[in-house]
mmCIF file of C-alpha atoms and ligand atoms in Angstrom:
data_model
loop_
_atom_site.group_PDB
_atom_site.id
_atom_site.type_symbol
_atom_site.label_atom_id
_atom_site.label_comp_id
_atom_site.label_asym_id
_atom_site.label_seq_id
_atom_site.Cartn_x
_atom_site.Cartn_y
_atom_site.Cartn_z
ATOM 1 C CA MET A 1 -42.349 -0.942 -1.972
ATOM 2 C CA SER A 2 -42.249 -3.698 -4.519
ATOM 3 C CA ASN A 3 -39.145 -5.038 -5.922
ATOM 4 C CA ALA A 4 -40.006 -3.633 -9.085
ATOM 5 C CA THR A 5 -40.442 0.017 -7.947
ATOM 6 C CA LYS A 6 -37.145 -0.235 -5.875
ATOM 7 C CA GLY A 7 -35.451 0.095 -9.212
ATOM 8 C CA GLU A 8 -31.836 -0.263 -10.258
ATOM 9 C CA ALA A 9 -30.517 2.787 -8.151
ATOM 10 C CA GLY A 10 -32.006 1.476 -4.970
ATOM 11 C CA SER A 11 -30.393 -1.848 -5.331
ATOM 12 C CA LYS A 12 -27.024 -0.249 -6.001
ATOM 13 C CA GLN A 13 -27.136 1.876 -3.091
ATOM 14 C CA PHE A 14 -28.065 -0.928 -0.986
ATOM 15 C CA ASP A 15 -25.038 -2.988 -2.319
ATOM 16 C CA LEU A 16 -22.781 -0.046 -1.333
ATOM 17 C CA LEU A 17 -23.924 0.354 2.184
ATOM 18 C CA GLU A 18 -23.966 -3.443 2.648
ATOM 19 C CA ARG A 19 -20.315 -3.573 1.376
ATOM 20 C CA MET A 20 -19.390 -0.666 3.734
ATOM 21 C CA ASN A 21 -21.007 -2.599 6.414
ATOM 22 C CA LEU A 22 -19.203 -5.638 5.675
ATOM 23 C CA SER A 23 -15.732 -3.972 5.473
ATOM 24 C CA GLU A 24 -16.677 -1.640 8.429
ATOM 25 C CA HIS A 25 -16.103 1.564 6.565
ATOM 26 C CA GLU A 26 -17.097 4.849 8.461
ATOM 27 C CA MET A 27 -17.561 7.026 5.222
ATOM 28 C CA VAL A 28 -17.294 6.926 1.438
ATOM 29 C CA VAL A 29 -17.343 10.238 -0.427
ATOM 30 C CA PHE A 30 -17.954 10.528 -4.244
ATOM 31 C CA CYS A 31 -16.538 13.590 -5.839
ATOM 32 C CA ARG A 32 -17.635 14.694 -9.270
ATOM 33 C CA ASP A 33 -17.177 17.918 -11.120
ATOM 34 C CA ARG A 34 -18.129 18.419 -14.853
ATOM 35 C CA GLU A 35 -15.912 21.312 -15.477
ATOM 36 C CA THR A 36 -12.658 19.602 -14.549
ATOM 37 C CA GLY A 37 -13.694 16.095 -15.411
ATOM 38 C CA LEU A 38 -13.052 14.903 -11.881
ATOM 39 C CA ASN A 39 -14.458 11.519 -10.861
ATOM 40 C CA GLY A 40 -13.039 10.446 -7.384
ATOM 41 C CA ILE A 41 -13.826 8.502 -4.400
ATOM 42 C CA ILE A 42 -12.624 8.946 -0.845
ATOM 43 C CA GLY A 43 -12.877 6.113 1.521
ATOM 44 C CA VAL A 44 -12.724 6.579 5.269
ATOM 45 C CA HIS A 45 -12.338 3.308 6.865
ATOM 46 C CA ASN A 46 -11.552 3.947 10.486
ATOM 47 C CA THR A 47 -10.577 7.016 12.452
ATOM 48 C CA VAL A 48 -10.256 5.447 16.018
ATOM 49 C CA LEU A 49 -6.519 6.126 16.195
ATOM 50 C CA GLY A 50 -6.812 9.560 14.522
ATOM 51 C CA PRO A 51 -7.741 11.234 11.333
ATOM 52 C CA ALA A 52 -7.864 8.887 8.330
ATOM 53 C CA MET A 53 -4.784 9.238 6.214
ATOM 54 C CA GLY A 54 -3.820 7.584 2.964
ATOM 55 C CA GLY A 55 -2.492 8.151 -0.484
ATOM 56 C CA LEU A 56 -4.406 9.419 -3.489
ATOM 57 C CA ARG A 57 -4.104 7.098 -6.446
ATOM 58 C CA MET A 58 -4.784 8.422 -10.049
ATOM 59 C CA TYR A 59 -5.361 5.536 -12.287
ATOM 60 C CA PRO A 60 -7.367 4.898 -15.632
ATOM 61 C CA TYR A 61 -9.741 2.484 -13.948
ATOM 62 C CA ASN A 62 -12.014 0.554 -16.442
ATOM 63 C CA ASN A 63 -15.102 1.604 -14.623
ATOM 64 C CA GLU A 64 -16.464 3.181 -11.317
ATOM 65 C CA SER A 65 -17.099 -0.330 -9.767
ATOM 66 C CA GLN A 66 -13.378 -1.190 -10.171
ATOM 67 C CA ALA A 67 -12.336 2.213 -8.564
ATOM 68 C CA LEU A 68 -14.732 1.669 -5.622
ATOM 69 C CA ASP A 69 -13.356 -1.820 -5.013
ATOM 70 C CA ASP A 70 -9.830 -0.390 -4.968
ATOM 71 C CA VAL A 71 -10.546 2.641 -2.563
ATOM 72 C CA LEU A 72 -12.466 0.231 -0.186
ATOM 73 C CA ARG A 73 -9.801 -2.439 -0.068
ATOM 74 C CA LEU A 74 -6.858 0.240 0.199
ATOM 75 C CA SER A 75 -8.459 2.309 2.810
ATOM 76 C CA ARG A 76 -9.105 -0.786 4.942
ATOM 77 C CA ALA A 77 -5.385 -1.798 4.605
ATOM 78 C CA MET A 78 -4.394 1.635 5.729
ATOM 79 C CA THR A 79 -6.130 0.980 9.140
ATOM 80 C CA TYR A 80 -4.298 -2.027 9.636
ATOM 81 C CA LYS A 81 -1.024 -0.482 8.429
ATOM 82 C CA SER A 82 -1.025 2.492 10.626
ATOM 83 C CA SER A 83 -2.244 0.498 13.736
ATOM 84 C CA LEU A 84 0.582 -2.104 13.348
ATOM 85 C CA ALA A 85 3.172 0.616 12.639
ATOM 86 C CA GLY A 86 2.167 2.159 15.987
ATOM 87 C CA ILE A 87 1.329 5.618 14.530
ATOM 88 C CA ASN A 88 -1.677 7.766 15.344
ATOM 89 C CA VAL A 89 -3.539 8.109 12.172
ATOM 90 C CA GLY A 90 -6.707 6.176 10.935
ATOM 91 C CA GLY A 91 -7.164 4.340 7.661
ATOM 92 C CA GLY A 92 -8.268 6.272 4.472
ATOM 93 C CA LYS A 93 -7.549 6.357 0.818
ATOM 94 C CA ALA A 94 -8.715 8.264 -2.198
ATOM 95 C CA VAL A 95 -8.879 7.496 -5.847
ATOM 96 C CA ILE A 96 -9.307 9.721 -9.050
ATOM 97 C CA ILE A 97 -10.427 7.900 -12.215
ATOM 98 C CA GLY A 98 -8.121 9.000 -15.007
ATOM 99 C CA ASP A 99 -4.806 8.726 -16.673
ATOM 100 C CA PRO A 100 -2.352 10.866 -14.900
ATOM 101 C CA LYS A 101 -0.424 11.487 -17.956
ATOM 102 C CA LYS A 102 -3.465 12.802 -19.955
ATOM 103 C CA ASP A 103 -6.191 13.840 -17.412
ATOM 104 C CA LYS A 104 -4.374 15.480 -14.611
ATOM 105 C CA SER A 105 -4.819 19.295 -14.442
ATOM 106 C CA GLU A 106 -4.245 21.918 -11.838
ATOM 107 C CA ALA A 107 -7.949 22.650 -11.822
ATOM 108 C CA LEU A 108 -8.905 18.995 -11.341
ATOM 109 C CA LEU A 109 -6.383 18.578 -8.553
ATOM 110 C CA ARG A 110 -7.591 21.797 -6.760
ATOM 111 C CA ARG A 111 -11.242 20.840 -7.199
ATOM 112 C CA PHE A 112 -10.322 17.495 -5.501
ATOM 113 C CA GLY A 113 -8.689 19.471 -2.746
ATOM 114 C CA GLN A 114 -11.885 21.391 -2.235
ATOM 115 C CA PHE A 115 -13.604 18.046 -1.584
ATOM 116 C CA VAL A 116 -10.995 17.075 0.779
ATOM 117 C CA ASP A 117 -11.251 20.378 2.485
ATOM 118 C CA SER A 118 -15.132 19.815 2.807
ATOM 119 C CA LEU A 119 -14.403 16.787 5.143
ATOM 120 C CA GLY A 120 -12.778 19.312 7.904
ATOM 121 C CA GLY A 121 -9.883 17.122 8.708
ATOM 122 C CA LYS A 122 -11.402 13.599 8.858
ATOM 123 C CA PHE A 123 -9.203 12.734 5.770
ATOM 124 C CA TYR A 124 -5.687 13.731 4.817
ATOM 125 C CA ALA A 125 -4.504 12.975 1.421
ATOM 126 C CA ALA A 126 -1.077 11.843 0.582
ATOM 127 C CA ALA A 127 0.632 10.595 -2.625
ATOM 128 C CA ASP A 128 0.244 7.103 -4.390
ATOM 129 C CA VAL A 129 0.407 5.802 -7.703
ATOM 130 C CA GLY A 130 0.035 8.581 -10.231
ATOM 131 C CA ILE A 131 0.422 11.380 -7.801
ATOM 132 C CA LYS A 132 3.620 13.168 -6.948
ATOM 133 C CA PRO A 133 4.440 15.521 -4.106
ATOM 134 C CA ALA A 134 4.175 18.543 -6.580
ATOM 135 C CA ASP A 135 0.588 17.492 -7.030
ATOM 136 C CA LEU A 136 -0.066 17.598 -3.379
ATOM 137 C CA ASP A 137 1.397 21.126 -3.405
ATOM 138 C CA THR A 138 -1.426 21.957 -5.809
ATOM 139 C CA ILE A 139 -3.996 20.253 -3.619
ATOM 140 C CA LYS A 140 -2.637 22.113 -0.740
ATOM 141 C CA LEU A 141 -3.726 25.489 -2.333
ATOM 142 C CA GLU A 142 -7.337 24.293 -1.488
ATOM 143 C CA THR A 143 -6.879 22.565 1.806
ATOM 144 C CA PRO A 144 -4.462 22.203 4.726
ATOM 145 C CA TYR A 145 -5.395 18.405 4.953
ATOM 146 C CA VAL A 146 -2.596 17.203 2.811
ATOM 147 C CA SER A 147 0.559 15.280 3.882
ATOM 148 C CA GLY A 148 3.548 14.553 1.834
ATOM 149 C CA VAL A 149 4.064 17.977 0.184
ATOM 150 C CA SER A 150 7.440 18.952 -1.097
ATOM 151 C CA PRO A 151 10.181 19.690 1.384
ATOM 152 C CA LEU A 152 10.173 23.351 0.027
ATOM 153 C CA ARG A 153 6.732 23.788 1.190
ATOM 154 C CA GLY A 154 7.485 22.412 4.685
ATOM 155 C CA GLY A 155 6.525 18.734 4.022
ATOM 156 C CA SER A 156 8.247 15.463 4.064
ATOM 157 C CA GLY A 157 8.300 14.943 0.474
ATOM 158 C CA ASP A 158 8.679 11.643 -1.398
ATOM 159 C CA SER A 159 7.955 8.920 1.012
ATOM 160 C CA ALA A 160 8.952 6.048 -1.283
ATOM 161 C CA PRO A 161 12.538 5.956 0.022
ATOM 162 C CA LEU A 162 11.272 5.136 3.564
ATOM 163 C CA THR A 163 8.716 2.591 2.151
ATOM 164 C CA ALA A 164 11.416 0.722 0.368
ATOM 165 C CA TYR A 165 13.591 0.811 3.447
ATOM 166 C CA GLY A 166 10.844 -0.842 5.480
ATOM 167 C CA VAL A 167 10.310 -3.455 2.806
ATOM 168 C CA TYR A 168 14.104 -4.248 2.882
ATOM 169 C CA LEU A 169 13.939 -4.604 6.642
ATOM 170 C CA GLY A 170 10.818 -6.872 6.423
ATOM 171 C CA MET A 171 12.689 -9.037 3.973
ATOM 172 C CA LYS A 172 15.758 -9.398 6.302
ATOM 173 C CA ALA A 173 13.380 -10.348 9.109
ATOM 174 C CA ALA A 174 11.646 -12.863 6.836
ATOM 175 C CA ILE A 175 14.970 -14.532 5.923
ATOM 176 C CA LEU A 176 15.966 -14.606 9.578
ATOM 177 C CA HIS A 177 12.616 -16.377 10.401
ATOM 178 C CA MET A 178 13.314 -18.869 7.552
ATOM 179 C CA GLU A 179 17.056 -19.530 8.101
ATOM 180 C CA GLY A 180 18.175 -18.283 11.338
ATOM 181 C CA GLN A 181 20.239 -15.491 9.823
ATOM 182 C CA ASP A 182 19.124 -12.145 8.115
ATOM 183 C CA LYS A 183 21.786 -11.591 5.482
ATOM 184 C CA LEU A 184 20.445 -11.109 1.880
ATOM 185 C CA GLN A 185 23.844 -11.657 0.273
ATOM 186 C CA GLY A 186 23.434 -14.147 -2.631
ATOM 187 C CA LYS A 187 19.602 -14.386 -2.166
ATOM 188 C CA ARG A 188 17.728 -14.288 -5.453
ATOM 189 C CA VAL A 189 15.169 -11.585 -5.470
ATOM 190 C CA MET A 190 12.703 -10.759 -8.188
ATOM 191 C CA VAL A 191 11.441 -7.133 -8.080
ATOM 192 C CA GLN A 192 8.270 -6.475 -10.035
ATOM 193 C CA GLY A 193 7.847 -2.886 -10.792
ATOM 194 C CA VAL A 194 10.851 -0.671 -10.391
ATOM 195 C CA GLY A 195 9.132 2.738 -9.963
ATOM 196 C CA LYS A 196 9.549 5.043 -6.836
ATOM 197 C CA VAL A 197 9.515 2.158 -4.489
ATOM 198 C CA GLY A 198 11.010 -0.767 -6.383
ATOM 199 C CA SER A 199 13.942 1.236 -7.551
ATOM 200 C CA LYS A 200 15.086 2.163 -4.055
ATOM 201 C CA LEU A 201 14.458 -1.315 -2.903
ATOM 202 C CA VAL A 202 16.817 -2.601 -5.608
ATOM 203 C CA LYS A 203 19.617 -0.235 -4.469
ATOM 204 C CA HIS A 204 19.310 -1.785 -0.803
ATOM 205 C CA LEU A 205 19.465 -5.259 -2.357
ATOM 206 C CA ILE A 206 22.490 -4.536 -4.485
ATOM 207 C CA ASP A 207 24.268 -2.843 -1.422
ATOM 208 C CA GLU A 208 23.760 -6.099 0.315
ATOM 209 C CA GLU A 209 24.919 -8.087 -2.676
ATOM 210 C CA ALA A 210 21.615 -9.936 -3.557
ATOM 211 C CA GLU A 211 21.086 -11.286 -6.860
ATOM 212 C CA VAL A 212 18.371 -9.135 -8.202
ATOM 213 C CA TYR A 213 15.959 -9.580 -11.096
ATOM 214 C CA ILE A 214 13.624 -6.818 -12.470
ATOM 215 C CA TYR A 215 10.812 -6.223 -14.663
ATOM 216 C CA ASP A 216 8.724 -3.070 -15.322
ATOM 217 C CA THR A 217 6.025 -2.587 -17.855
ATOM 218 C CA ASP A 218 7.795 0.602 -18.653
ATOM 219 C CA LEU A 219 10.850 -0.744 -20.724
ATOM 220 C CA GLU A 220 12.780 2.741 -20.306
ATOM 221 C CA THR A 221 12.303 2.546 -16.545
ATOM 222 C CA ALA A 222 13.665 -1.128 -16.322
ATOM 223 C CA LYS A 223 16.627 -0.329 -18.889
ATOM 224 C CA SER A 224 17.696 2.716 -17.038
ATOM 225 C CA LEU A 225 17.955 0.655 -13.852
ATOM 226 C CA GLU A 226 19.739 -2.043 -15.546
ATOM 227 C CA ARG A 227 22.419 0.554 -16.605
ATOM 228 C CA GLU A 228 22.753 1.744 -12.954
ATOM 229 C CA PHE A 229 22.873 -1.452 -11.194
ATOM 230 C CA GLN A 230 24.070 -5.034 -11.531
ATOM 231 C CA VAL A 231 20.362 -6.323 -12.166
ATOM 232 C CA LYS A 232 19.184 -8.889 -14.625
ATOM 233 C CA ARG A 233 16.138 -7.723 -16.616
ATOM 234 C CA VAL A 234 13.591 -10.366 -17.179
ATOM 235 C CA GLU A 235 10.304 -10.757 -19.483
ATOM 236 C CA ASN A 236 6.829 -10.339 -17.983
ATOM 237 C CA GLU A 237 5.969 -14.109 -18.511
ATOM 238 C CA GLN A 238 9.010 -14.950 -16.137
ATOM 239 C CA VAL A 239 8.172 -12.531 -13.221
ATOM 240 C CA LEU A 240 5.798 -14.941 -11.407
ATOM 241 C CA THR A 241 7.439 -18.139 -12.285
ATOM 242 C CA LEU A 242 11.020 -17.405 -11.723
ATOM 243 C CA ASP A 243 12.903 -19.654 -9.217
ATOM 244 C CA VAL A 244 13.895 -17.195 -6.464
ATOM 245 C CA ASP A 245 14.078 -17.039 -2.863
ATOM 246 C CA ILE A 246 11.938 -13.911 -2.550
ATOM 247 C CA LEU A 247 9.287 -12.280 -5.001
ATOM 248 C CA ALA A 248 8.863 -8.583 -4.240
ATOM 249 C CA PRO A 249 5.791 -7.125 -5.839
ATOM 250 C CA CYS A 250 6.340 -3.419 -6.154
ATOM 251 C CA ALA A 251 3.698 -2.519 -8.794
ATOM 252 C CA LEU A 252 -0.138 -2.850 -8.492
ATOM 253 C CA GLY A 253 -2.039 -5.108 -6.316
ATOM 254 C CA GLY A 254 -3.921 -8.363 -6.827
ATOM 255 C CA ILE A 255 -1.148 -10.313 -8.452
ATOM 256 C CA LEU A 256 -1.349 -13.204 -5.980
ATOM 257 C CA ASN A 257 -4.429 -15.112 -7.156
ATOM 258 C CA GLU A 258 -5.799 -18.387 -8.146
ATOM 259 C CA HIS A 259 -4.037 -18.144 -11.593
ATOM 260 C CA SER A 260 -0.529 -17.114 -10.312
ATOM 261 C CA ILE A 261 -0.141 -18.770 -6.896
ATOM 262 C CA PRO A 262 -0.112 -22.328 -8.339
ATOM 263 C CA ASN A 263 2.772 -21.478 -10.598
ATOM 264 C CA LEU A 264 4.905 -19.437 -8.229
ATOM 265 C CA LYS A 265 8.490 -20.870 -7.581
ATOM 266 C CA CYS A 266 9.430 -18.368 -4.765
ATOM 267 C CA ARG A 267 9.903 -19.214 -1.132
ATOM 268 C CA ALA A 268 8.612 -15.973 0.261
ATOM 269 C CA VAL A 269 6.567 -12.900 -0.935
ATOM 270 C CA VAL A 270 7.810 -9.606 0.674
ATOM 271 C CA GLY A 271 7.058 -6.433 -1.333
ATOM 272 C CA GLY A 272 5.812 -2.902 -1.340
ATOM 273 C CA ALA A 273 2.690 -3.126 -3.385
ATOM 274 C CA ASN A 274 -0.535 -2.601 -1.633
ATOM 275 C CA ASN A 275 -3.063 -5.417 -1.471
ATOM 276 C CA GLN A 276 -1.157 -8.072 -3.246
ATOM 277 C CA LEU A 277 -3.625 -10.840 -2.379
ATOM 278 C CA LEU A 278 -6.632 -10.727 -4.920
ATOM 279 C CA VAL A 279 -9.019 -12.429 -2.539
ATOM 280 C CA GLU A 280 -7.376 -12.089 0.953
ATOM 281 C CA ASP A 281 -8.337 -15.049 2.779
ATOM 282 C CA ARG A 282 -8.463 -17.536 -0.175
ATOM 283 C CA ASP A 283 -5.096 -16.458 -1.493
ATOM 284 C CA SER A 284 -3.336 -16.325 1.804
ATOM 285 C CA LEU A 285 -4.451 -19.973 2.588
ATOM 286 C CA ALA A 286 -3.542 -21.006 -0.971
ATOM 287 C CA LEU A 287 0.092 -19.465 -0.358
ATOM 288 C CA GLN A 288 0.317 -21.417 3.003
ATOM 289 C CA ASP A 289 -0.602 -24.603 1.410
ATOM 290 C CA ARG A 290 2.016 -24.273 -1.058
ATOM 291 C CA GLY A 291 4.572 -23.517 1.738
ATOM 292 C CA ILE A 292 5.224 -19.901 0.524
ATOM 293 C CA LEU A 293 5.787 -17.430 3.205
ATOM 294 C CA PHE A 294 3.543 -14.462 2.723
ATOM 295 C CA VAL A 295 4.743 -11.299 4.656
ATOM 296 C CA PRO A 296 1.657 -8.959 4.623
ATOM 297 C CA ASP A 297 2.194 -5.856 2.545
ATOM 298 C CA PHE A 298 0.401 -3.481 5.002
ATOM 299 C CA MET A 299 3.124 -4.517 7.534
ATOM 300 C CA VAL A 300 6.154 -3.952 5.559
ATOM 301 C CA ASN A 301 5.272 -1.205 3.352
ATOM 302 C CA ALA A 302 4.408 1.160 6.322
ATOM 303 C CA GLY A 303 7.367 3.574 5.981
ATOM 304 C CA GLY A 304 5.646 5.869 3.612
ATOM 305 C CA ILE A 305 2.746 6.496 5.980
ATOM 306 C CA VAL A 306 5.057 6.772 8.939
ATOM 307 C CA ASN A 307 6.870 9.483 7.074
ATOM 308 C CA VAL A 308 3.675 11.495 6.125
ATOM 309 C CA SER A 309 1.814 11.067 9.397
ATOM 310 C CA LEU A 310 4.647 12.850 11.087
ATOM 311 C CA GLU A 311 3.733 16.015 9.359
ATOM 312 C CA LEU A 312 0.762 16.130 11.787
ATOM 313 C CA GLN A 313 3.437 16.499 14.525
ATOM 314 C CA THR A 314 6.820 18.012 13.872
ATOM 315 C CA TYR A 315 8.317 16.152 11.052
ATOM 316 C CA HIS A 316 12.062 15.068 11.309
ATOM 317 C CA PRO A 317 13.486 12.412 9.009
ATOM 318 C CA GLU A 318 15.466 10.634 11.812
ATOM 319 C CA VAL A 319 12.219 10.108 13.748
ATOM 320 C CA ALA A 320 10.485 8.791 10.674
ATOM 321 C CA LYS A 321 13.432 6.491 10.024
ATOM 322 C CA ARG A 322 13.471 5.146 13.569
ATOM 323 C CA ILE A 323 9.901 4.354 13.564
ATOM 324 C CA THR A 324 10.236 2.559 10.176
ATOM 325 C CA GLU A 325 13.049 0.447 11.721
ATOM 326 C CA ASN A 326 10.481 -1.053 14.028
ATOM 327 C CA ILE A 327 9.151 -3.134 10.833
ATOM 328 C CA TYR A 328 12.083 -5.537 11.389
ATOM 329 C CA ASP A 329 10.941 -6.531 14.947
ATOM 330 C CA THR A 330 7.160 -6.320 14.066
ATOM 331 C CA THR A 331 7.760 -8.802 11.128
ATOM 332 C CA LEU A 332 9.522 -11.178 13.364
ATOM 333 C CA LYS A 333 6.829 -10.849 16.034
ATOM 334 C CA VAL A 334 4.187 -11.485 13.558
ATOM 335 C CA LEU A 335 5.929 -14.468 11.832
ATOM 336 C CA GLU A 336 6.470 -16.063 15.345
ATOM 337 C CA LEU A 337 2.893 -15.370 16.407
ATOM 338 C CA SER A 338 1.730 -17.066 13.197
ATOM 339 C CA GLU A 339 3.908 -20.154 13.892
ATOM 340 C CA LYS A 340 2.983 -20.388 17.372
ATOM 341 C CA GLU A 341 -0.696 -20.008 16.934
ATOM 342 C CA LYS A 342 -0.714 -21.947 13.615
ATOM 343 C CA MET A 343 -2.464 -18.967 11.815
ATOM 344 C CA SER A 344 -1.332 -17.346 8.471
ATOM 345 C CA PRO A 345 0.847 -14.267 8.842
ATOM 346 C CA LEU A 346 -1.982 -12.153 7.394
ATOM 347 C CA ASP A 347 -4.304 -13.118 10.221
ATOM 348 C CA ALA A 348 -1.394 -12.793 12.880
ATOM 349 C CA ALA A 349 -0.630 -9.249 11.543
ATOM 350 C CA LYS A 350 -4.378 -8.342 11.544
ATOM 351 C CA ASN A 351 -4.829 -9.731 15.077
ATOM 352 C CA LEU A 352 -1.948 -7.378 16.345
ATOM 353 C CA ALA A 353 -3.462 -4.493 14.477
ATOM 354 C CA GLU A 354 -6.957 -5.161 15.776
ATOM 355 C CA LYS A 355 -5.703 -5.497 19.303
ATOM 356 C CA ARG A 356 -4.260 -1.973 19.209
ATOM 357 C CA LEU A 357 -7.368 -0.451 17.842
ATOM 358 C CA ARG A 358 -9.548 -2.126 20.573
ATOM 359 C CA GLU A 359 -7.216 -0.971 23.295
ATOM 360 C CA ILE A 360 -6.818 2.692 21.924
ATOM 361 C CA GLY A 361 -10.414 2.849 21.157
ATOM 362 C CA LYS A 362 -11.426 2.036 24.769
ATOM 363 C CA ILE A 363 -9.082 4.670 26.390
ATOM 364 C CA ARG A 364 -10.203 7.359 23.860
ATOM 365 C CA LEU A 365 -13.535 7.058 25.415
ATOM 366 C CA TYR A 366 -12.059 8.970 28.390
ATOM 367 C CA ARG A 367 -11.116 12.070 26.094
HETATM 368 P P1 NAI B 401 5.311 4.059 -9.017
HETATM 369 O O1 NAI B 401 4.127 4.478 -9.886
HETATM 370 O O2 NAI B 401 6.414 5.100 -8.917
HETATM 371 O O3 NAI B 401 6.063 2.667 -9.699
HETATM 372 C C1 NAI B 401 5.208 1.596 -10.058
HETATM 373 C C2 NAI B 401 5.931 0.918 -11.210
HETATM 374 O O4 NAI B 401 5.456 -0.162 -11.477
HETATM 375 C C3 NAI B 401 6.008 1.799 -12.526
HETATM 376 O O5 NAI B 401 7.489 1.880 -12.828
HETATM 377 C C4 NAI B 401 5.128 1.089 -13.433
HETATM 378 O O6 NAI B 401 5.751 1.310 -14.749
HETATM 379 C C5 NAI B 401 5.344 -0.360 -12.973
HETATM 380 N N1 NAI B 401 4.363 -1.296 -13.282
HETATM 381 C C6 NAI B 401 3.027 -1.138 -13.307
HETATM 382 N N2 NAI B 401 2.340 -2.245 -13.639
HETATM 383 C C7 NAI B 401 3.273 -3.264 -13.740
HETATM 384 C C8 NAI B 401 3.239 -4.636 -13.990
HETATM 385 N N3 NAI B 401 2.116 -5.179 -14.113
HETATM 386 N N4 NAI B 401 4.410 -5.217 -13.956
HETATM 387 C C9 NAI B 401 5.517 -4.576 -13.674
HETATM 388 N N5 NAI B 401 5.702 -3.279 -13.568
HETATM 389 C C10 NAI B 401 4.523 -2.646 -13.531
HETATM 390 O O7 NAI B 401 4.654 3.590 -7.781
HETATM 391 P P2 NAI B 401 5.498 3.395 -6.304
HETATM 392 O O8 NAI B 401 5.124 4.823 -5.515
HETATM 393 O O9 NAI B 401 6.729 2.894 -6.501
HETATM 394 O O10 NAI B 401 4.400 2.368 -5.690
HETATM 395 C C11 NAI B 401 4.489 1.037 -6.002
HETATM 396 C C12 NAI B 401 3.559 0.236 -5.142
HETATM 397 O O11 NAI B 401 3.944 0.415 -3.799
HETATM 398 C C13 NAI B 401 2.022 0.609 -5.242
HETATM 399 O O12 NAI B 401 1.330 -0.496 -5.014
HETATM 400 C C14 NAI B 401 1.866 1.580 -4.049
HETATM 401 O O13 NAI B 401 0.535 1.566 -3.602
HETATM 402 C C15 NAI B 401 2.658 1.009 -3.002
HETATM 403 N N6 NAI B 401 3.112 1.894 -1.976
HETATM 404 C C16 NAI B 401 3.901 2.862 -2.371
HETATM 405 C C17 NAI B 401 4.140 3.743 -1.340
HETATM 406 C C18 NAI B 401 5.076 4.927 -1.617
HETATM 407 O O14 NAI B 401 5.507 5.534 -0.638
HETATM 408 N N7 NAI B 401 5.321 5.506 -2.718
HETATM 409 C C19 NAI B 401 3.795 3.447 0.136
HETATM 410 C C20 NAI B 401 3.324 2.185 0.274
HETATM 411 C C21 NAI B 401 2.885 1.388 -0.823
#
């Protein structure tokens, strides 16, 4: 076939398969329904450790390509996250293109649930930005392959408190690594985004008498936190240039990039947001060059997936908390490995995650 007859669609398809190949994705499913307005994508990255599991994100992406990028990056990070957390689920993620405030409906969520169901348990959906436990209850009307439903429906409910707890422990481990003591008292911490995760993180920090700065694009959210806690609210322009010990991104990803990194004045970045580095290797290196310790997001924000993954067994909040507490030791181990092997913390964390995937992958051959 000549290049001319291959056509636009052919080259796009080739791009997608090539991208899946590069990022080692097992499967990508596009879900579309005209009646409900559903436009969604499910990314299954790796199922070596168990069924792929990850949050469903509903977000008004500018276009399909942006949504695809997000789902590919997020699902891959879930593989690393679950492997490093020592739990038995694989990496997956789903996105629905749309504004959760305007476009979400019962029919749309249930139609999405039917697509999840059609995968027969290869992917379990949990909550992410724009999706609440109540939405998962709705999705569950169409499929059993959902985790993180409301406690009243037998689920583990909101996973943000445990996510925030893990981030807080990761911060303490980072300070221990930097200073030889793990107290956050008096440390200056900038929390970007004080939604479900960020607000809980603020509470841990205030309890330990850290000096906390906050910013949220939703002014009311920021103001209500300011009323509740002794925090200082800053403006958007200050978030990434404030002179602080720790920057804690807890909103969306990609905020560490070629524009922001040269202006950062923090000593370390430890936060809950997924995929904080815009271009992983480049931006991790740039942070290293600037002497800023980057603690990989997928390592410290694993509390949420730990929580929901336990629904596949028997859920107990104490067990979830205990597994999440391992984040402290894992962070120390990764930072020590990074120093010893002269590699970035990102590479050290990925190495440990890949080691477990290889080892468990081998023993699963005997099942
Ligand atoms: P959320 O939607 O409850 O909170 C996000 C907050 O960030 C909102 O208050 C929003 O107004 C604010 N925001 C959005 N853009 C912003 C910006 N540019 N600057 C400052 N604030 C901004 O979401 P949630 O659950 O708190 O998640 C936050 C991050 O943590 C996301 O990246 C999510 O993927 C990640 N995460 C969440 C987990 C969970 O258990 N909820 C688990 C692991 C990761």
